[in-house]
Amino acid sequence: EAEVAQSPRYKITEKSQAVAFWCDPISGHATLYWYRQILGQGPELLVQFQDESVVDDSQLPKDRFSAERLKGVDSTLKIQPAELGDSAMYLCASRLDRLVSSYNEQFFGPGTRLTVL
Amino acid sequence: KNQVEQSPQSLIILEGKNCTLQCNYTVSPFSNLRWYKQDTGRGPVSLTIMTFSENTKSNGRYTATLDADTKQSSLHITASQLSDSASYICVVSARDSSYKLIFGSGTRLLVRP
């Protein structure tokens, strides 16, 4: 069964360091999402890609966060420099089609647990 | 403001018992409502999805209901199993230009033997 892949699964870093997370969506999925989930809360959207284009990054802290999906397939989320408040689970999700009106399912990856010391 | 509120925040039940989780939303205009199960340290997995015209949907021992008039949904778990221990997240999609998903904070369920 096809799954969204993420790596690393766990990352511990010191504040002010740079970190990067990778996501490989389900093959053929046009839409890719990055979410941040703080313990005990629901996920919040950071950025949404449609193919290689960003369609929503309104909640992405652009002074330190960046995301790219250069070839419209896999994606990288970077934080530089990391801060203590960035400790969270970072989830990637993908969806098959480009039609925003469709309720095609979003499939989530296992997440990357980031701890900033 | 579009919001999704879930209750209770946490719940402990004995194996074999039933339970019901609640979700209230203020999302408008409404598109659909989903329930996800999230095991500890894992990504959410979809259980059910309902549109405006659907008022109940089942997935095995999970049954979701939707009352679009009162903007309430519930997730009923029958004959709970230890593997049901997880967080259950209610998610509502607004029928606007973005169809962004609005997540509740989840109900953390612990099933004890």
mmCIF file with all atom_site columns, C-alpha atoms in Angstrom:
data_model
loop_
_atom_site.group_PDB
_atom_site.id
_atom_site.type_symbol
_atom_site.label_atom_id
_atom_site.label_alt_id
_atom_site.label_comp_id
_atom_site.label_asym_id
_atom_site.label_entity_id
_atom_site.label_seq_id
_atom_site.pdbx_PDB_ins_code
_atom_site.Cartn_x
_atom_site.Cartn_y
_atom_site.Cartn_z
_atom_site.occupancy
_atom_site.B_iso_or_equiv
_atom_site.pdbx_formal_charge
_atom_site.auth_seq_id
_atom_site.auth_comp_id
_atom_site.auth_asym_id
_atom_site.auth_atom_id
_atom_site.pdbx_PDB_model_num
ATOM 1   C CA . GLU A 1 1   ? 0.000   0.000  0.000  1.00 0.00 ? 1   GLU A CA 1
ATOM 2   C CA . ALA A 1 2   ? 1.378   3.406  -0.993 1.00 0.00 ? 2   ALA A CA 1
ATOM 3   C CA . GLU A 1 3   ? 2.383   5.665  1.881  1.00 0.00 ? 3   GLU A CA 1
ATOM 4   C CA . VAL A 1 4   ? 3.759   9.125  2.477  1.00 0.00 ? 4   VAL A CA 1
ATOM 5   C CA . ALA A 1 5   ? 7.383   8.795  3.543  1.00 0.00 ? 5   ALA A CA 1
ATOM 6   C CA . GLN A 1 6   ? 9.148   11.207 5.890  1.00 0.00 ? 6   GLN A CA 1
ATOM 7   C CA . SER A 1 7   ? 12.653  11.379 7.260  1.00 0.00 ? 7   SER A CA 1
ATOM 8   C CA . PRO A 1 8   ? 14.145  11.591 9.722  1.00 0.00 ? 8   PRO A CA 1
ATOM 9   C CA . ARG A 1 9   ? 11.558  10.229 12.148 1.00 0.00 ? 9   ARG A CA 1
ATOM 10  C CA . TYR A 1 10  ? 13.246  11.956 15.076 1.00 0.00 ? 10  TYR A CA 1
ATOM 11  C CA . LYS A 1 11  ? 15.585  14.935 15.240 1.00 0.00 ? 11  LYS A CA 1
ATOM 12  C CA . ILE A 1 12  ? 17.241  16.534 18.241 1.00 0.00 ? 12  ILE A CA 1
ATOM 13  C CA . THR A 1 13  ? 19.057  19.792 17.697 1.00 0.00 ? 13  THR A CA 1
ATOM 14  C CA . GLU A 1 14  ? 20.306  22.761 19.628 1.00 0.00 ? 14  GLU A CA 1
ATOM 15  C CA . LYS A 1 15  ? 18.749  26.169 19.215 1.00 0.00 ? 15  LYS A CA 1
ATOM 16  C CA . SER A 1 16  ? 20.252  28.326 16.473 1.00 0.00 ? 16  SER A CA 1
ATOM 17  C CA . GLN A 1 17  ? 21.146  25.234 14.426 1.00 0.00 ? 17  GLN A CA 1
ATOM 18  C CA . ALA A 1 18  ? 19.635  24.459 11.029 1.00 0.00 ? 18  ALA A CA 1
ATOM 19  C CA . VAL A 1 19  ? 17.389  21.447 10.482 1.00 0.00 ? 19  VAL A CA 1
ATOM 20  C CA . ALA A 1 20  ? 15.774  19.957 7.392  1.00 0.00 ? 20  ALA A CA 1
ATOM 21  C CA . PHE A 1 21  ? 12.951  17.498 6.949  1.00 0.00 ? 21  PHE A CA 1
ATOM 22  C CA . TRP A 1 22  ? 12.155  15.486 3.844  1.00 0.00 ? 22  TRP A CA 1
ATOM 23  C CA . CYS A 1 23  ? 8.853   14.215 2.519  1.00 0.00 ? 23  CYS A CA 1
ATOM 24  C CA . ASP A 1 24  ? 8.074   11.887 -0.372 1.00 0.00 ? 24  ASP A CA 1
ATOM 25  C CA . PRO A 1 25  ? 4.334   11.925 -1.139 1.00 0.00 ? 25  PRO A CA 1
ATOM 26  C CA . ILE A 1 26  ? 2.343   9.081  -2.596 1.00 0.00 ? 26  ILE A CA 1
ATOM 27  C CA . SER A 1 27  ? 3.262   8.687  -6.245 1.00 0.00 ? 27  SER A CA 1
ATOM 28  C CA . GLY A 1 28  ? 1.132   10.841 -8.507 1.00 0.00 ? 28  GLY A CA 1
ATOM 29  C CA . HIS A 1 29  ? -0.255  13.055 -5.761 1.00 0.00 ? 29  HIS A CA 1
ATOM 30  C CA . ALA A 1 30  ? -0.304  16.640 -6.975 1.00 0.00 ? 30  ALA A CA 1
ATOM 31  C CA . THR A 1 31  ? -0.924  18.405 -3.676 1.00 0.00 ? 31  THR A CA 1
ATOM 32  C CA . LEU A 1 32  ? 1.500   18.312 -0.763 1.00 0.00 ? 32  LEU A CA 1
ATOM 33  C CA . TYR A 1 33  ? 1.085   19.821 2.687  1.00 0.00 ? 33  TYR A CA 1
ATOM 34  C CA . TRP A 1 34  ? 3.408   20.497 5.611  1.00 0.00 ? 34  TRP A CA 1
ATOM 35  C CA . TYR A 1 35  ? 1.803   20.739 9.059  1.00 0.00 ? 35  TYR A CA 1
ATOM 36  C CA . ARG A 1 36  ? 3.178   21.457 12.520 1.00 0.00 ? 36  ARG A CA 1
ATOM 37  C CA . GLN A 1 37  ? 1.578   19.717 15.470 1.00 0.00 ? 37  GLN A CA 1
ATOM 38  C CA . ILE A 1 38  ? 2.357   20.798 19.003 1.00 0.00 ? 38  ILE A CA 1
ATOM 39  C CA . LEU A 1 39  ? 1.782   18.106 21.635 1.00 0.00 ? 39  LEU A CA 1
ATOM 40  C CA . GLY A 1 40  ? -1.868  17.947 22.657 1.00 0.00 ? 40  GLY A CA 1
ATOM 41  C CA . GLN A 1 41  ? -3.076  20.090 19.752 1.00 0.00 ? 41  GLN A CA 1
ATOM 42  C CA . GLY A 1 42  ? -4.318  19.500 16.241 1.00 0.00 ? 42  GLY A CA 1
ATOM 43  C CA . PRO A 1 43  ? -2.040  20.028 13.234 1.00 0.00 ? 43  PRO A CA 1
ATOM 44  C CA . GLU A 1 44  ? -1.725  23.543 11.815 1.00 0.00 ? 44  GLU A CA 1
ATOM 45  C CA . LEU A 1 45  ? -0.948  24.117 8.149  1.00 0.00 ? 45  LEU A CA 1
ATOM 46  C CA . LEU A 1 46  ? 2.439   25.622 7.384  1.00 0.00 ? 46  LEU A CA 1
ATOM 47  C CA . VAL A 1 47  ? 2.546   25.390 3.597  1.00 0.00 ? 47  VAL A CA 1
ATOM 48  C CA . GLN A 1 48  ? 0.614   23.842 0.713  1.00 0.00 ? 48  GLN A CA 1
ATOM 49  C CA . PHE A 1 49  ? 2.078   22.966 -2.683 1.00 0.00 ? 49  PHE A CA 1
ATOM 50  C CA . GLN A 1 50  ? 0.245   22.203 -5.863 1.00 0.00 ? 50  GLN A CA 1
ATOM 51  C CA . ASP A 1 51  ? 2.811   20.469 -8.043 1.00 0.00 ? 51  ASP A CA 1
ATOM 52  C CA . GLU A 1 52  ? 5.907   22.647 -7.608 1.00 0.00 ? 52  GLU A CA 1
ATOM 53  C CA . SER A 1 53  ? 4.064   25.866 -6.756 1.00 0.00 ? 53  SER A CA 1
ATOM 54  C CA . VAL A 1 54  ? 3.267   27.226 -3.318 1.00 0.00 ? 54  VAL A CA 1
ATOM 55  C CA . VAL A 1 55  ? -0.468  27.909 -3.054 1.00 0.00 ? 55  VAL A CA 1
ATOM 56  C CA . ASP A 1 56  ? -0.653  28.788 0.659  1.00 0.00 ? 56  ASP A CA 1
ATOM 57  C CA . ASP A 1 57  ? 2.205   29.725 2.969  1.00 0.00 ? 57  ASP A CA 1
ATOM 58  C CA . SER A 1 58  ? 0.340   32.302 4.997  1.00 0.00 ? 58  SER A CA 1
ATOM 59  C CA . GLN A 1 59  ? 1.138   30.551 8.299  1.00 0.00 ? 59  GLN A CA 1
ATOM 60  C CA . LEU A 1 60  ? 4.790   29.802 7.512  1.00 0.00 ? 60  LEU A CA 1
ATOM 61  C CA . PRO A 1 61  ? 7.210   31.875 9.648  1.00 0.00 ? 61  PRO A CA 1
ATOM 62  C CA . LYS A 1 62  ? 9.207   32.995 6.644  1.00 0.00 ? 62  LYS A CA 1
ATOM 63  C CA . ASP A 1 63  ? 11.996  34.590 8.647  1.00 0.00 ? 63  ASP A CA 1
ATOM 64  C CA . ARG A 1 64  ? 13.215  31.132 9.649  1.00 0.00 ? 64  ARG A CA 1
ATOM 65  C CA . PHE A 1 65  ? 11.200  28.524 7.734  1.00 0.00 ? 65  PHE A CA 1
ATOM 66  C CA . SER A 1 66  ? 11.493  27.655 4.064  1.00 0.00 ? 66  SER A CA 1
ATOM 67  C CA . ALA A 1 67  ? 9.951   24.923 1.948  1.00 0.00 ? 67  ALA A CA 1
ATOM 68  C CA . GLU A 1 68  ? 10.503  23.737 -1.573 1.00 0.00 ? 68  GLU A CA 1
ATOM 69  C CA . ARG A 1 69  ? 9.177   21.136 -3.960 1.00 0.00 ? 69  ARG A CA 1
ATOM 70  C CA . LEU A 1 70  ? 11.445  21.723 -6.918 1.00 0.00 ? 70  LEU A CA 1
ATOM 71  C CA . LYS A 1 71  ? 10.268  18.999 -9.289 1.00 0.00 ? 71  LYS A CA 1
ATOM 72  C CA . GLY A 1 72  ? 6.757   18.716 -7.957 1.00 0.00 ? 72  GLY A CA 1
ATOM 73  C CA . VAL A 1 73  ? 7.478   15.392 -6.286 1.00 0.00 ? 73  VAL A CA 1
ATOM 74  C CA . ASP A 1 74  ? 9.346   15.263 -2.977 1.00 0.00 ? 74  ASP A CA 1
ATOM 75  C CA . SER A 1 75  ? 9.660   18.244 -0.676 1.00 0.00 ? 75  SER A CA 1
ATOM 76  C CA . THR A 1 76  ? 11.997  19.682 1.938  1.00 0.00 ? 76  THR A CA 1
ATOM 77  C CA . LEU A 1 77  ? 11.093  21.856 4.916  1.00 0.00 ? 77  LEU A CA 1
ATOM 78  C CA . LYS A 1 78  ? 13.954  23.775 6.532  1.00 0.00 ? 78  LYS A CA 1
ATOM 79  C CA . ILE A 1 79  ? 14.256  25.719 9.757  1.00 0.00 ? 79  ILE A CA 1
ATOM 80  C CA . GLN A 1 80  ? 17.177  28.071 10.246 1.00 0.00 ? 80  GLN A CA 1
ATOM 81  C CA . PRO A 1 81  ? 17.844  28.949 12.987 1.00 0.00 ? 81  PRO A CA 1
ATOM 82  C CA . ALA A 1 82  ? 15.818  26.590 15.148 1.00 0.00 ? 82  ALA A CA 1
ATOM 83  C CA . GLU A 1 83  ? 14.237  28.001 18.309 1.00 0.00 ? 83  GLU A CA 1
ATOM 84  C CA . LEU A 1 84  ? 12.999  26.258 21.445 1.00 0.00 ? 84  LEU A CA 1
ATOM 85  C CA . GLY A 1 85  ? 9.374   26.879 20.420 1.00 0.00 ? 85  GLY A CA 1
ATOM 86  C CA . ASP A 1 86  ? 9.866   24.907 17.225 1.00 0.00 ? 86  ASP A CA 1
ATOM 87  C CA . SER A 1 87  ? 9.795   21.630 19.147 1.00 0.00 ? 87  SER A CA 1
ATOM 88  C CA . ALA A 1 88  ? 6.842   19.781 17.634 1.00 0.00 ? 88  ALA A CA 1
ATOM 89  C CA . MET A 1 89  ? 5.805   17.026 15.247 1.00 0.00 ? 89  MET A CA 1
ATOM 90  C CA . TYR A 1 90  ? 6.137   18.025 11.606 1.00 0.00 ? 90  TYR A CA 1
ATOM 91  C CA . LEU A 1 91  ? 3.662   16.169 9.427  1.00 0.00 ? 91  LEU A CA 1
ATOM 92  C CA . CYS A 1 92  ? 3.607   15.879 5.665  1.00 0.00 ? 92  CYS A CA 1
ATOM 93  C CA . ALA A 1 93  ? 0.428   14.970 3.803  1.00 0.00 ? 93  ALA A CA 1
ATOM 94  C CA . SER A 1 94  ? -0.469  14.500 0.156  1.00 0.00 ? 94  SER A CA 1
ATOM 95  C CA . ARG A 1 95  ? -3.630  14.430 -1.887 1.00 0.00 ? 95  ARG A CA 1
ATOM 96  C CA . LEU A 1 96  ? -4.285  12.991 -5.301 1.00 0.00 ? 96  LEU A CA 1
ATOM 97  C CA . ASP A 1 97  ? -5.873  15.728 -7.344 1.00 0.00 ? 97  ASP A CA 1
ATOM 98  C CA . ARG A 1 98  ? -5.560  19.432 -7.868 1.00 0.00 ? 98  ARG A CA 1
ATOM 99  C CA . LEU A 1 99  ? -9.228  20.303 -7.456 1.00 0.00 ? 99  LEU A CA 1
ATOM 100 C CA . VAL A 1 100 ? -9.606  22.148 -4.173 1.00 0.00 ? 100 VAL A CA 1
ATOM 101 C CA . SER A 1 101 ? -13.330 21.463 -4.204 1.00 0.00 ? 101 SER A CA 1
ATOM 102 C CA . SER A 1 102 ? -12.830 17.731 -4.026 1.00 0.00 ? 102 SER A CA 1
ATOM 103 C CA . TYR A 1 103 ? -12.713 15.931 -0.729 1.00 0.00 ? 103 TYR A CA 1
ATOM 104 C CA . ASN A 1 104 ? -10.149 13.483 -1.973 1.00 0.00 ? 104 ASN A CA 1
ATOM 105 C CA . GLU A 1 105 ? -8.463  12.208 1.102  1.00 0.00 ? 105 GLU A CA 1
ATOM 106 C CA . GLN A 1 106 ? -5.299  13.697 2.545  1.00 0.00 ? 106 GLN A CA 1
ATOM 107 C CA . PHE A 1 107 ? -2.866  10.942 3.468  1.00 0.00 ? 107 PHE A CA 1
ATOM 108 C CA . PHE A 1 108 ? -0.450  11.739 6.266  1.00 0.00 ? 108 PHE A CA 1
ATOM 109 C CA . GLY A 1 109 ? 3.092   10.546 6.742  1.00 0.00 ? 109 GLY A CA 1
ATOM 110 C CA . PRO A 1 110 ? 4.426   9.294  10.089 1.00 0.00 ? 110 PRO A CA 1
ATOM 111 C CA . GLY A 1 111 ? 5.872   12.693 10.953 1.00 0.00 ? 111 GLY A CA 1
ATOM 112 C CA . THR A 1 112 ? 9.231   13.990 12.169 1.00 0.00 ? 112 THR A CA 1
ATOM 113 C CA . ARG A 1 113 ? 9.454   14.637 15.898 1.00 0.00 ? 113 ARG A CA 1
ATOM 114 C CA . LEU A 1 114 ? 11.722  17.671 16.434 1.00 0.00 ? 114 LEU A CA 1
ATOM 115 C CA . THR A 1 115 ? 13.200  18.513 19.810 1.00 0.00 ? 115 THR A CA 1
ATOM 116 C CA . VAL A 1 116 ? 15.128  21.767 20.144 1.00 0.00 ? 116 VAL A CA 1
ATOM 117 C CA . LEU A 1 117 ? 17.383  21.998 23.196 1.00 0.00 ? 117 LEU A CA 1
ATOM 118 C CA . LYS B 2 1   ? -13.791 32.708 13.221 1.00 0.00 ? 1   LYS B CA 1
ATOM 119 C CA . ASN B 2 2   ? -13.719 29.116 11.968 1.00 0.00 ? 2   ASN B CA 1
ATOM 120 C CA . GLN B 2 3   ? -13.190 26.794 14.934 1.00 0.00 ? 3   GLN B CA 1
ATOM 121 C CA . VAL B 2 4   ? -13.523 23.139 15.850 1.00 0.00 ? 4   VAL B CA 1
ATOM 122 C CA . GLU B 2 5   ? -14.002 22.206 19.496 1.00 0.00 ? 5   GLU B CA 1
ATOM 123 C CA . GLN B 2 6   ? -13.763 18.655 20.813 1.00 0.00 ? 6   GLN B CA 1
ATOM 124 C CA . SER B 2 7   ? -14.795 17.081 24.070 1.00 0.00 ? 7   SER B CA 1
ATOM 125 C CA . PRO B 2 8   ? -13.799 15.499 26.269 1.00 0.00 ? 8   PRO B CA 1
ATOM 126 C CA . GLN B 2 9   ? -10.130 16.376 26.122 1.00 0.00 ? 9   GLN B CA 1
ATOM 127 C CA . SER B 2 10  ? -9.274  12.907 27.390 1.00 0.00 ? 10  SER B CA 1
ATOM 128 C CA . LEU B 2 11  ? -11.156 9.738  28.250 1.00 0.00 ? 11  LEU B CA 1
ATOM 129 C CA . ILE B 2 12  ? -10.346 6.447  29.949 1.00 0.00 ? 12  ILE B CA 1
ATOM 130 C CA . ILE B 2 13  ? -12.575 3.414  29.414 1.00 0.00 ? 13  ILE B CA 1
ATOM 131 C CA . LEU B 2 14  ? -12.368 -0.312 30.032 1.00 0.00 ? 14  LEU B CA 1
ATOM 132 C CA . GLU B 2 15  ? -11.841 -2.712 27.177 1.00 0.00 ? 15  GLU B CA 1
ATOM 133 C CA . GLY B 2 16  ? -15.123 -3.844 25.671 1.00 0.00 ? 16  GLY B CA 1
ATOM 134 C CA . LYS B 2 17  ? -17.031 -0.710 26.646 1.00 0.00 ? 17  LYS B CA 1
ATOM 135 C CA . ASN B 2 18  ? -18.532 1.813  24.230 1.00 0.00 ? 18  ASN B CA 1
ATOM 136 C CA . CYS B 2 19  ? -17.750 5.508  24.147 1.00 0.00 ? 19  CYS B CA 1
ATOM 137 C CA . THR B 2 20  ? -18.797 8.646  22.288 1.00 0.00 ? 20  THR B CA 1
ATOM 138 C CA . LEU B 2 21  ? -16.602 11.589 21.389 1.00 0.00 ? 21  LEU B CA 1
ATOM 139 C CA . GLN B 2 22  ? -18.052 15.006 20.567 1.00 0.00 ? 22  GLN B CA 1
ATOM 140 C CA . CYS B 2 23  ? -17.178 17.684 18.038 1.00 0.00 ? 23  CYS B CA 1
ATOM 141 C CA . ASN B 2 24  ? -18.744 21.143 17.666 1.00 0.00 ? 24  ASN B CA 1
ATOM 142 C CA . TYR B 2 25  ? -17.765 23.449 14.842 1.00 0.00 ? 25  TYR B CA 1
ATOM 143 C CA . THR B 2 26  ? -18.376 26.995 13.708 1.00 0.00 ? 26  THR B CA 1
ATOM 144 C CA . VAL B 2 27  ? -16.962 26.584 10.203 1.00 0.00 ? 27  VAL B CA 1
ATOM 145 C CA . SER B 2 28  ? -18.965 28.290 7.503  1.00 0.00 ? 28  SER B CA 1
ATOM 146 C CA . PRO B 2 29  ? -19.714 27.640 4.731  1.00 0.00 ? 29  PRO B CA 1
ATOM 147 C CA . PHE B 2 30  ? -19.400 23.952 5.522  1.00 0.00 ? 30  PHE B CA 1
ATOM 148 C CA . SER B 2 31  ? -17.959 21.454 3.052  1.00 0.00 ? 31  SER B CA 1
ATOM 149 C CA . ASN B 2 32  ? -17.233 18.228 4.899  1.00 0.00 ? 32  ASN B CA 1
ATOM 150 C CA . LEU B 2 33  ? -16.275 16.775 8.264  1.00 0.00 ? 33  LEU B CA 1
ATOM 151 C CA . ARG B 2 34  ? -13.700 14.086 8.896  1.00 0.00 ? 34  ARG B CA 1
ATOM 152 C CA . TRP B 2 35  ? -12.652 12.021 11.865 1.00 0.00 ? 35  TRP B CA 1
ATOM 153 C CA . TYR B 2 36  ? -9.029  10.939 12.085 1.00 0.00 ? 36  TYR B CA 1
ATOM 154 C CA . LYS B 2 37  ? -7.334  8.469  14.423 1.00 0.00 ? 37  LYS B CA 1
ATOM 155 C CA . GLN B 2 38  ? -3.778  9.334  15.441 1.00 0.00 ? 38  GLN B CA 1
ATOM 156 C CA . ASP B 2 39  ? -1.665  6.781  17.247 1.00 0.00 ? 39  ASP B CA 1
ATOM 157 C CA . THR B 2 40  ? 1.090   8.165  19.457 1.00 0.00 ? 40  THR B CA 1
ATOM 158 C CA . GLY B 2 41  ? 4.047   9.276  17.373 1.00 0.00 ? 41  GLY B CA 1
ATOM 159 C CA . ARG B 2 42  ? 2.260   8.614  14.078 1.00 0.00 ? 42  ARG B CA 1
ATOM 160 C CA . GLY B 2 43  ? 0.419   10.634 11.479 1.00 0.00 ? 43  GLY B CA 1
ATOM 161 C CA . PRO B 2 44  ? -3.395  10.846 11.464 1.00 0.00 ? 44  PRO B CA 1
ATOM 162 C CA . VAL B 2 45  ? -5.348  8.176  9.586  1.00 0.00 ? 45  VAL B CA 1
ATOM 163 C CA . SER B 2 46  ? -8.807  8.871  8.204  1.00 0.00 ? 46  SER B CA 1
ATOM 164 C CA . LEU B 2 47  ? -11.749 7.026  9.741  1.00 0.00 ? 47  LEU B CA 1
ATOM 165 C CA . THR B 2 48  ? -14.758 8.706  8.123  1.00 0.00 ? 48  THR B CA 1
ATOM 166 C CA . ILE B 2 49  ? -15.663 11.690 5.973  1.00 0.00 ? 49  ILE B CA 1
ATOM 167 C CA . MET B 2 50  ? -19.159 13.169 5.696  1.00 0.00 ? 50  MET B CA 1
ATOM 168 C CA . THR B 2 51  ? -20.641 15.883 3.542  1.00 0.00 ? 51  THR B CA 1
ATOM 169 C CA . PHE B 2 52  ? -23.592 18.147 4.344  1.00 0.00 ? 52  PHE B CA 1
ATOM 170 C CA . SER B 2 53  ? -26.156 15.623 3.159  1.00 0.00 ? 53  SER B CA 1
ATOM 171 C CA . GLU B 2 54  ? -24.839 12.679 5.165  1.00 0.00 ? 54  GLU B CA 1
ATOM 172 C CA . ASN B 2 55  ? -25.829 12.247 8.799  1.00 0.00 ? 55  ASN B CA 1
ATOM 173 C CA . THR B 2 56  ? -24.156 8.949  9.630  1.00 0.00 ? 56  THR B CA 1
ATOM 174 C CA . LYS B 2 57  ? -21.259 6.884  8.387  1.00 0.00 ? 57  LYS B CA 1
ATOM 175 C CA . SER B 2 58  ? -19.685 3.733  9.741  1.00 0.00 ? 58  SER B CA 1
ATOM 176 C CA . ASN B 2 59  ? -16.245 2.202  9.493  1.00 0.00 ? 59  ASN B CA 1
ATOM 177 C CA . GLY B 2 60  ? -16.212 -1.097 11.349 1.00 0.00 ? 60  GLY B CA 1
ATOM 178 C CA . ARG B 2 61  ? -16.697 -0.388 15.042 1.00 0.00 ? 61  ARG B CA 1
ATOM 179 C CA . TYR B 2 62  ? -16.546 3.370  14.424 1.00 0.00 ? 62  TYR B CA 1
ATOM 180 C CA . THR B 2 63  ? -19.761 5.267  13.659 1.00 0.00 ? 63  THR B CA 1
ATOM 181 C CA . ALA B 2 64  ? -19.764 8.994  13.002 1.00 0.00 ? 64  ALA B CA 1
ATOM 182 C CA . THR B 2 65  ? -22.856 11.185 13.034 1.00 0.00 ? 65  THR B CA 1
ATOM 183 C CA . LEU B 2 66  ? -23.327 14.691 11.723 1.00 0.00 ? 66  LEU B CA 1
ATOM 184 C CA . ASP B 2 67  ? -26.029 17.249 12.515 1.00 0.00 ? 67  ASP B CA 1
ATOM 185 C CA . ALA B 2 68  ? -25.398 20.102 10.101 1.00 0.00 ? 68  ALA B CA 1
ATOM 186 C CA . ASP B 2 69  ? -28.173 22.191 11.654 1.00 0.00 ? 69  ASP B CA 1
ATOM 187 C CA . THR B 2 70  ? -26.631 22.247 15.122 1.00 0.00 ? 70  THR B CA 1
ATOM 188 C CA . LYS B 2 71  ? -23.078 21.949 13.729 1.00 0.00 ? 71  LYS B CA 1
ATOM 189 C CA . GLN B 2 72  ? -22.292 18.944 15.862 1.00 0.00 ? 72  GLN B CA 1
ATOM 190 C CA . SER B 2 73  ? -20.702 15.591 15.159 1.00 0.00 ? 73  SER B CA 1
ATOM 191 C CA . SER B 2 74  ? -19.996 12.550 17.260 1.00 0.00 ? 74  SER B CA 1
ATOM 192 C CA . LEU B 2 75  ? -17.797 9.508  16.915 1.00 0.00 ? 75  LEU B CA 1
ATOM 193 C CA . HIS B 2 76  ? -19.097 6.377  18.616 1.00 0.00 ? 76  HIS B CA 1
ATOM 194 C CA . ILE B 2 77  ? -16.737 3.486  19.270 1.00 0.00 ? 77  ILE B CA 1
ATOM 195 C CA . THR B 2 78  ? -18.367 0.131  19.945 1.00 0.00 ? 78  THR B CA 1
ATOM 196 C CA . ALA B 2 79  ? -16.819 -2.712 21.940 1.00 0.00 ? 79  ALA B CA 1
ATOM 197 C CA . SER B 2 80  ? -13.538 -0.875 22.458 1.00 0.00 ? 80  SER B CA 1
ATOM 198 C CA . GLN B 2 81  ? -10.220 -2.647 22.049 1.00 0.00 ? 81  GLN B CA 1
ATOM 199 C CA . LEU B 2 82  ? -6.799  -1.847 23.461 1.00 0.00 ? 82  LEU B CA 1
ATOM 200 C CA . SER B 2 83  ? -5.719  -0.794 19.973 1.00 0.00 ? 83  SER B CA 1
ATOM 201 C CA . ASP B 2 84  ? -8.332  1.972  20.020 1.00 0.00 ? 84  ASP B CA 1
ATOM 202 C CA . SER B 2 85  ? -6.073  3.892  22.416 1.00 0.00 ? 85  SER B CA 1
ATOM 203 C CA . ALA B 2 86  ? -5.158  6.966  20.385 1.00 0.00 ? 86  ALA B CA 1
ATOM 204 C CA . SER B 2 87  ? -6.097  10.582 19.778 1.00 0.00 ? 87  SER B CA 1
ATOM 205 C CA . TYR B 2 88  ? -9.215  11.185 17.695 1.00 0.00 ? 88  TYR B CA 1
ATOM 206 C CA . ILE B 2 89  ? -9.235  14.407 15.737 1.00 0.00 ? 89  ILE B CA 1
ATOM 207 C CA . CYS B 2 90  ? -12.288 16.088 14.218 1.00 0.00 ? 90  CYS B CA 1
ATOM 208 C CA . VAL B 2 91  ? -11.494 18.061 11.068 1.00 0.00 ? 91  VAL B CA 1
ATOM 209 C CA . VAL B 2 92  ? -13.815 20.366 9.149  1.00 0.00 ? 92  VAL B CA 1
ATOM 210 C CA . SER B 2 93  ? -13.295 21.736 5.667  1.00 0.00 ? 93  SER B CA 1
ATOM 211 C CA . ALA B 2 94  ? -14.732 25.089 4.697  1.00 0.00 ? 94  ALA B CA 1
ATOM 212 C CA . ARG B 2 95  ? -16.315 25.467 1.282  1.00 0.00 ? 95  ARG B CA 1
ATOM 213 C CA . ASP B 2 96  ? -14.332 28.537 0.342  1.00 0.00 ? 96  ASP B CA 1
ATOM 214 C CA . SER B 2 97  ? -11.533 29.250 -2.094 1.00 0.00 ? 97  SER B CA 1
ATOM 215 C CA . SER B 2 98  ? -8.968  27.310 -0.106 1.00 0.00 ? 98  SER B CA 1
ATOM 216 C CA . TYR B 2 99  ? -10.959 24.346 1.303  1.00 0.00 ? 99  TYR B CA 1
ATOM 217 C CA . LYS B 2 100 ? -8.457  24.475 4.139  1.00 0.00 ? 100 LYS B CA 1
ATOM 218 C CA . LEU B 2 101 ? -8.810  21.810 6.809  1.00 0.00 ? 101 LEU B CA 1
ATOM 219 C CA . ILE B 2 102 ? -9.572  23.135 10.304 1.00 0.00 ? 102 ILE B CA 1
ATOM 220 C CA . PHE B 2 103 ? -8.439  20.731 12.988 1.00 0.00 ? 103 PHE B CA 1
ATOM 221 C CA . GLY B 2 104 ? -9.771  20.217 16.485 1.00 0.00 ? 104 GLY B CA 1
ATOM 222 C CA . SER B 2 105 ? -7.338  19.590 19.336 1.00 0.00 ? 105 SER B CA 1
ATOM 223 C CA . GLY B 2 106 ? -8.392  15.962 19.591 1.00 0.00 ? 106 GLY B CA 1
ATOM 224 C CA . THR B 2 107 ? -9.688  13.634 22.284 1.00 0.00 ? 107 THR B CA 1
ATOM 225 C CA . ARG B 2 108 ? -7.090  11.356 23.799 1.00 0.00 ? 108 ARG B CA 1
ATOM 226 C CA . LEU B 2 109 ? -8.644  7.938  24.452 1.00 0.00 ? 109 LEU B CA 1
ATOM 227 C CA . LEU B 2 110 ? -7.063  5.317  26.685 1.00 0.00 ? 110 LEU B CA 1
ATOM 228 C CA . VAL B 2 111 ? -8.578  1.831  26.702 1.00 0.00 ? 111 VAL B CA 1
ATOM 229 C CA . ARG B 2 112 ? -7.552  -0.199 29.739 1.00 0.00 ? 112 ARG B CA 1
ATOM 230 C CA . PRO B 2 113 ? -7.714  -3.995 30.053 1.00 0.00 ? 113 PRO B CA 1
#
